[in-house]
Short mmCIF file of C-alpha atoms in Angstrom, two decimals:
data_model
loop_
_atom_site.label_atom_id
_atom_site.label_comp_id
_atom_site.label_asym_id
_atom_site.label_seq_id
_atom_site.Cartn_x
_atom_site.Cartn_y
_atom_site.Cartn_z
CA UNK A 24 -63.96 25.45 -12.80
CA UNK A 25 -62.79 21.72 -13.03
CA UNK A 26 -60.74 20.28 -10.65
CA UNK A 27 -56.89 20.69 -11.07
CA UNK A 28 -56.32 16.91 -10.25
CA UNK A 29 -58.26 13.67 -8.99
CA UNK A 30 -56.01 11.77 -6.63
CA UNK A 31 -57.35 8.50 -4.95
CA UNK A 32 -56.25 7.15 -1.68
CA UNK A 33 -56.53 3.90 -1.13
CA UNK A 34 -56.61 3.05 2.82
CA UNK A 35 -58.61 0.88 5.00
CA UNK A 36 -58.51 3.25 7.72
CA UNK A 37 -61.46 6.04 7.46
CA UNK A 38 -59.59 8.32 10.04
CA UNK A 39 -56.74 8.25 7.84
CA UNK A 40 -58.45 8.97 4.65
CA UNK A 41 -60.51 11.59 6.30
CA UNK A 42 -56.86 13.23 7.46
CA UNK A 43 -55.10 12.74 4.50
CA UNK A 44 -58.20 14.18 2.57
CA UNK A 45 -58.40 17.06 4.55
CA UNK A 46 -54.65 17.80 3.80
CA UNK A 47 -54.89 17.49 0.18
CA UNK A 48 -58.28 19.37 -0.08
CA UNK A 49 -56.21 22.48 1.68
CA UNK A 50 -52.97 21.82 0.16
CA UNK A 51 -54.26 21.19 -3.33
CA UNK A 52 -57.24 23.20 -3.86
CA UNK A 53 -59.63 22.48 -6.15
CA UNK A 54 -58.48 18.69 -5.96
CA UNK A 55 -61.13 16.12 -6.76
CA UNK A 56 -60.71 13.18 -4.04
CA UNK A 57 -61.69 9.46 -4.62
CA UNK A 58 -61.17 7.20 -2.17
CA UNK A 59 -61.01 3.18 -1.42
CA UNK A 60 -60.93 1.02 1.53
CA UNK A 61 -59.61 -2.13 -0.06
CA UNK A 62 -57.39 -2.96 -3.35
CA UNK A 63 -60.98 -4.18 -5.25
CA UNK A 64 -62.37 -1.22 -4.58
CA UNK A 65 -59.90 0.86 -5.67
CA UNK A 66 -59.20 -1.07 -8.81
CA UNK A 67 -63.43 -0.20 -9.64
CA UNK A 68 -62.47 3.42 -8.78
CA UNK A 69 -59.74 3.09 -11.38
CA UNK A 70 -62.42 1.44 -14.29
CA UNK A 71 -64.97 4.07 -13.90
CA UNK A 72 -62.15 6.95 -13.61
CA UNK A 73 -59.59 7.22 -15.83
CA UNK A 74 -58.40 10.57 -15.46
CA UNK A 75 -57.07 9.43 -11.87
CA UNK A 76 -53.81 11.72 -11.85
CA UNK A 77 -52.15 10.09 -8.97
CA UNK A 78 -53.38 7.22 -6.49
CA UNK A 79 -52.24 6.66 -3.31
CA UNK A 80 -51.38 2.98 -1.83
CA UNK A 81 -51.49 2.04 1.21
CA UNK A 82 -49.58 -1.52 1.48
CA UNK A 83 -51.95 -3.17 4.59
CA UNK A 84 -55.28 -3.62 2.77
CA UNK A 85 -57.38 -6.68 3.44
CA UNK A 86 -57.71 -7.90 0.51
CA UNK A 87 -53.56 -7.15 -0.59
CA UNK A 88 -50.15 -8.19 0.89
CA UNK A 89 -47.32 -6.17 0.76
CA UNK A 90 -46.16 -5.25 -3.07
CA UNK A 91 -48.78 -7.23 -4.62
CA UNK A 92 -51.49 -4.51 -4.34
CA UNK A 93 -49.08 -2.54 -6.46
CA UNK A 94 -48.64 -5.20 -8.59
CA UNK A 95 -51.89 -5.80 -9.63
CA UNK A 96 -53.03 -2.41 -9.79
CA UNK A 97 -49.57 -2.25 -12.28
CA UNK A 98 -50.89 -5.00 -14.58
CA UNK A 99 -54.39 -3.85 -14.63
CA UNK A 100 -53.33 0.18 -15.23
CA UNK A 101 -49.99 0.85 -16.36
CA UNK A 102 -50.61 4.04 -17.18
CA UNK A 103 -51.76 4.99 -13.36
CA UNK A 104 -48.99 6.67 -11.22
CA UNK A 105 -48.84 5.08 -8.25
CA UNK A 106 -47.46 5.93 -4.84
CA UNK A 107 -47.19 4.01 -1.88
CA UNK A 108 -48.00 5.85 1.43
CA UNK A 109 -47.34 3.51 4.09
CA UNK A 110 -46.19 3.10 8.00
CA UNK A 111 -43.73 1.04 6.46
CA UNK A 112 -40.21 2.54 6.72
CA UNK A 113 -38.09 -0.45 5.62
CA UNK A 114 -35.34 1.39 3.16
CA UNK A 115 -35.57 -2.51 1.03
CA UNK A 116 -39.23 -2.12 0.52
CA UNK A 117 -39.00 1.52 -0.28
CA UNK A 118 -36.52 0.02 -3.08
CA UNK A 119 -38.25 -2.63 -4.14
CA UNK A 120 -41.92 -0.52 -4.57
CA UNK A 121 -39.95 1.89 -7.15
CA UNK A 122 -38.15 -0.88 -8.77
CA UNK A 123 -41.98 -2.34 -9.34
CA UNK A 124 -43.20 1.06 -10.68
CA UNK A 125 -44.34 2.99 -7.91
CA UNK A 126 -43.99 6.82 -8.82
CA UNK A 127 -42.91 7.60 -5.13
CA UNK A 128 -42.58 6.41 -1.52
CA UNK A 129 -44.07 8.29 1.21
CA UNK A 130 -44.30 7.12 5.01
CA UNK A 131 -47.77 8.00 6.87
CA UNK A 132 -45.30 10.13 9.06
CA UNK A 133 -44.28 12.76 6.56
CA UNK A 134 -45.18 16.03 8.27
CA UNK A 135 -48.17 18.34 6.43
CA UNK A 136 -45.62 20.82 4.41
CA UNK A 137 -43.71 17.97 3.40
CA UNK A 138 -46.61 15.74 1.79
CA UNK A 139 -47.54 18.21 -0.07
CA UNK A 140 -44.20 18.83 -1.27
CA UNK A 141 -44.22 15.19 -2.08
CA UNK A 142 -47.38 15.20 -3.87
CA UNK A 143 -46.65 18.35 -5.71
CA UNK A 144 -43.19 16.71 -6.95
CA UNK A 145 -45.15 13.46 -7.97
CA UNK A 146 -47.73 15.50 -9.81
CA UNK A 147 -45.35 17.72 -11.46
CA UNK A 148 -43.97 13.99 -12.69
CA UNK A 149 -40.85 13.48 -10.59
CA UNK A 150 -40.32 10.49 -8.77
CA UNK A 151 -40.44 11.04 -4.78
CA UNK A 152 -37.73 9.20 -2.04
CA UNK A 153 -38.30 9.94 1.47
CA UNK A 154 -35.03 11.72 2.22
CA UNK A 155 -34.83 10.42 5.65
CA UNK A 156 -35.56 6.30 4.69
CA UNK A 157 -32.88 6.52 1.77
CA UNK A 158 -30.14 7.69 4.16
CA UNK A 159 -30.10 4.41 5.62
CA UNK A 160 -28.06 2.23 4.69
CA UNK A 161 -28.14 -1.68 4.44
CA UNK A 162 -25.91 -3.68 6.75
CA UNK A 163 -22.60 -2.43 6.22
CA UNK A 164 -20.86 -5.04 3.77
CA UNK A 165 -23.75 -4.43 1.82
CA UNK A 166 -23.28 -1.10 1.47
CA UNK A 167 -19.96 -1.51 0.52
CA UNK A 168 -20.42 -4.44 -2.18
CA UNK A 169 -23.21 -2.01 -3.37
CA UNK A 170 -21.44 1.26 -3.22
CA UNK A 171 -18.55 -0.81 -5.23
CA UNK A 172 -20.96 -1.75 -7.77
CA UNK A 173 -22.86 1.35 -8.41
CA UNK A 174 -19.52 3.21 -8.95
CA UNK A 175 -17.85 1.14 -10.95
CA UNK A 176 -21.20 1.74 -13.25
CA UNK A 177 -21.08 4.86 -12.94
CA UNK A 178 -17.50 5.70 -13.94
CA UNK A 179 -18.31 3.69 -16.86
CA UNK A 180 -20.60 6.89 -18.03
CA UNK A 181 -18.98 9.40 -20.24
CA UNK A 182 -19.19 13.22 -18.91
CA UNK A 183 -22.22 14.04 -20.99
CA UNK A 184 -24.08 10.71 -19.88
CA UNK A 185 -23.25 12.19 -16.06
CA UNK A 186 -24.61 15.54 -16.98
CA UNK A 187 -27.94 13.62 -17.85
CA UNK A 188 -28.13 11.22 -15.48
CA UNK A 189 -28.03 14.16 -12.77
CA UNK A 190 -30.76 16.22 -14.37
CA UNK A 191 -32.52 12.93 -14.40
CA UNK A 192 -32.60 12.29 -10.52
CA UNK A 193 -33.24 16.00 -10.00
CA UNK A 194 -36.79 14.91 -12.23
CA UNK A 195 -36.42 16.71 -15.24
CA UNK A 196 -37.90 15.07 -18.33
CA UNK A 197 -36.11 14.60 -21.92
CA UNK A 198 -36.84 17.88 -23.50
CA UNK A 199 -36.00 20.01 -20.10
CA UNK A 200 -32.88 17.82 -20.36
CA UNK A 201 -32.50 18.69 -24.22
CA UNK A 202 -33.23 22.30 -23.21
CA UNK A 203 -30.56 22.34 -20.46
CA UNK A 204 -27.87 20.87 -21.88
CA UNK A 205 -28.41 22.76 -25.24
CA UNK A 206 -28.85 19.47 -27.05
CA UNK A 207 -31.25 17.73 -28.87
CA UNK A 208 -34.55 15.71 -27.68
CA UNK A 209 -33.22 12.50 -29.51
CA UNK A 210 -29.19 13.04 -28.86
CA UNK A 211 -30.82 12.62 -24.59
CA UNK A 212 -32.83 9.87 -25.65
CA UNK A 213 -29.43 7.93 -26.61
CA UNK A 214 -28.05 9.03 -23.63
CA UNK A 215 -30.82 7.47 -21.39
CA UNK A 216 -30.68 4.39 -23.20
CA UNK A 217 -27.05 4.05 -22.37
CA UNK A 218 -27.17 5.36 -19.05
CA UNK A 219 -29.62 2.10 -18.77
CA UNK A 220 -27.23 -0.41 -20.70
CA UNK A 221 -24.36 0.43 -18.14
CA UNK A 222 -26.22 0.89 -15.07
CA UNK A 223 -27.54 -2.60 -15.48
CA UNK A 224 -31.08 -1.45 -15.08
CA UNK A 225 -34.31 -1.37 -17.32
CA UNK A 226 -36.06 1.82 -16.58
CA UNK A 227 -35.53 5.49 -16.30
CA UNK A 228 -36.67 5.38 -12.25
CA UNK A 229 -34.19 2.46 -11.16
CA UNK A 230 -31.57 4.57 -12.70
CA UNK A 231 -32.42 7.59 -10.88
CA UNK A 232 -32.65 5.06 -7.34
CA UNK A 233 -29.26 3.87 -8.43
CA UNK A 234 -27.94 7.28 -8.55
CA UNK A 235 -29.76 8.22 -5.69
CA UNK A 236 -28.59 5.85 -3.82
CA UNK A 237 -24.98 5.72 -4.67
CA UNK A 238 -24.99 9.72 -3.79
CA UNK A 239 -26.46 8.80 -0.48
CA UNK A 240 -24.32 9.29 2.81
CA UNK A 241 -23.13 5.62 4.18
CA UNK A 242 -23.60 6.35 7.70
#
């Protein structure tokens, strides 16, 4: 029987790999496991496998600072989800690794059940935000100037464009949208492209952070 899904995990840290592999192998049965213990490596794991479902990014390898590992791995396979799992819990960076293309944020603290909730939503092809990091907010008059922002955008959306934008952060893709809202595949299209135009954003997932975020509790 083949394997349901080949994830890669990208780490410097053996222990960690060997953990988070021993998760996923009991979590996600059947899963076949590559791993990598620096961004080159992992971006010769990509070349020779390119059914790689999901990888996962750590954001302190040797040879990779910060976001650029992402990046990179971005330029060189577009069509790769990536998520960044990381002891990094800084709510800007979470932000800013979406806003680059990452498919979801996870910290290395996430408990057992919940990774594999957040791997399951990431393979299912929903975007994952650590719950507990997004209900942070920035320094206050941030928040506000922010808040102020994001609403005004968001008033700016007619009632169907709402309807759609919420069954967008909730994951669901165009034709479970279409299906939903008893409409069809092209009329959501249009929708998402204006949902875009007026939320001053230039792809589906920094709408959904936008929303996201907006929906967030302040304090």
């Amino acid at each position: 029987m083949p394997p349901t899904h080949t994830l890669m995990v990208a780490d410097d840290h053996p222990l960690f790999r060997e953990a988070i592999g021993a998760v996923i192998r009991e979590g996600l049965p059947g899963c076949h496991l590559l791993e990598a213990e620096s961004l080159s490596r992992a971006l010769y794991q990509a070349r020779r496998h390119p059914d790689i479902d999901l990888l996962l990014l750590d954001l302190d390898l040797p040879d990779a600072e910060g976001l650029s590992g992402l990046a990179q791995l971005r330029e060189s396979f577009p069509q790769l989800p990536v998520a960044i799992i990381s002891a990094e819990q800084d709510r800007r960076i979470v932000l800013d690794a979406i806003g680059q293309g990452a498919v979801g944020y996870i910290p290395k603290s996430t408990p057992r059940a919940a990774l594999l909730d957040a791997l399951t939503h990431i393979l299912a092809g929903q975007v994952y935000l650590p719950p507990d990091i997004m209900r942070r907010p920035p320094t206050t008059s941030a928040r506000r100037q922010q808040d102020t922002a994001i609403a005004d955008h968001i008033s700016s959306l007619t009632e169907k464009q709402r309807e759609v934008l919420a069954l967008m952060v909730r994951g669901h893709s165009n034709k479970r949208i279409a299906r939903e809202l008893n409409i069809a595949e092209t009329t959501v299209k249009t929708h998402v492209s204006a949902i875009l135009r007026k939320l001053s954003v230039t792809s589906r997932v920094q709408a959904i952070v936008a929303a996201s975020d907006w929906a967030s509790p302040s304090g």
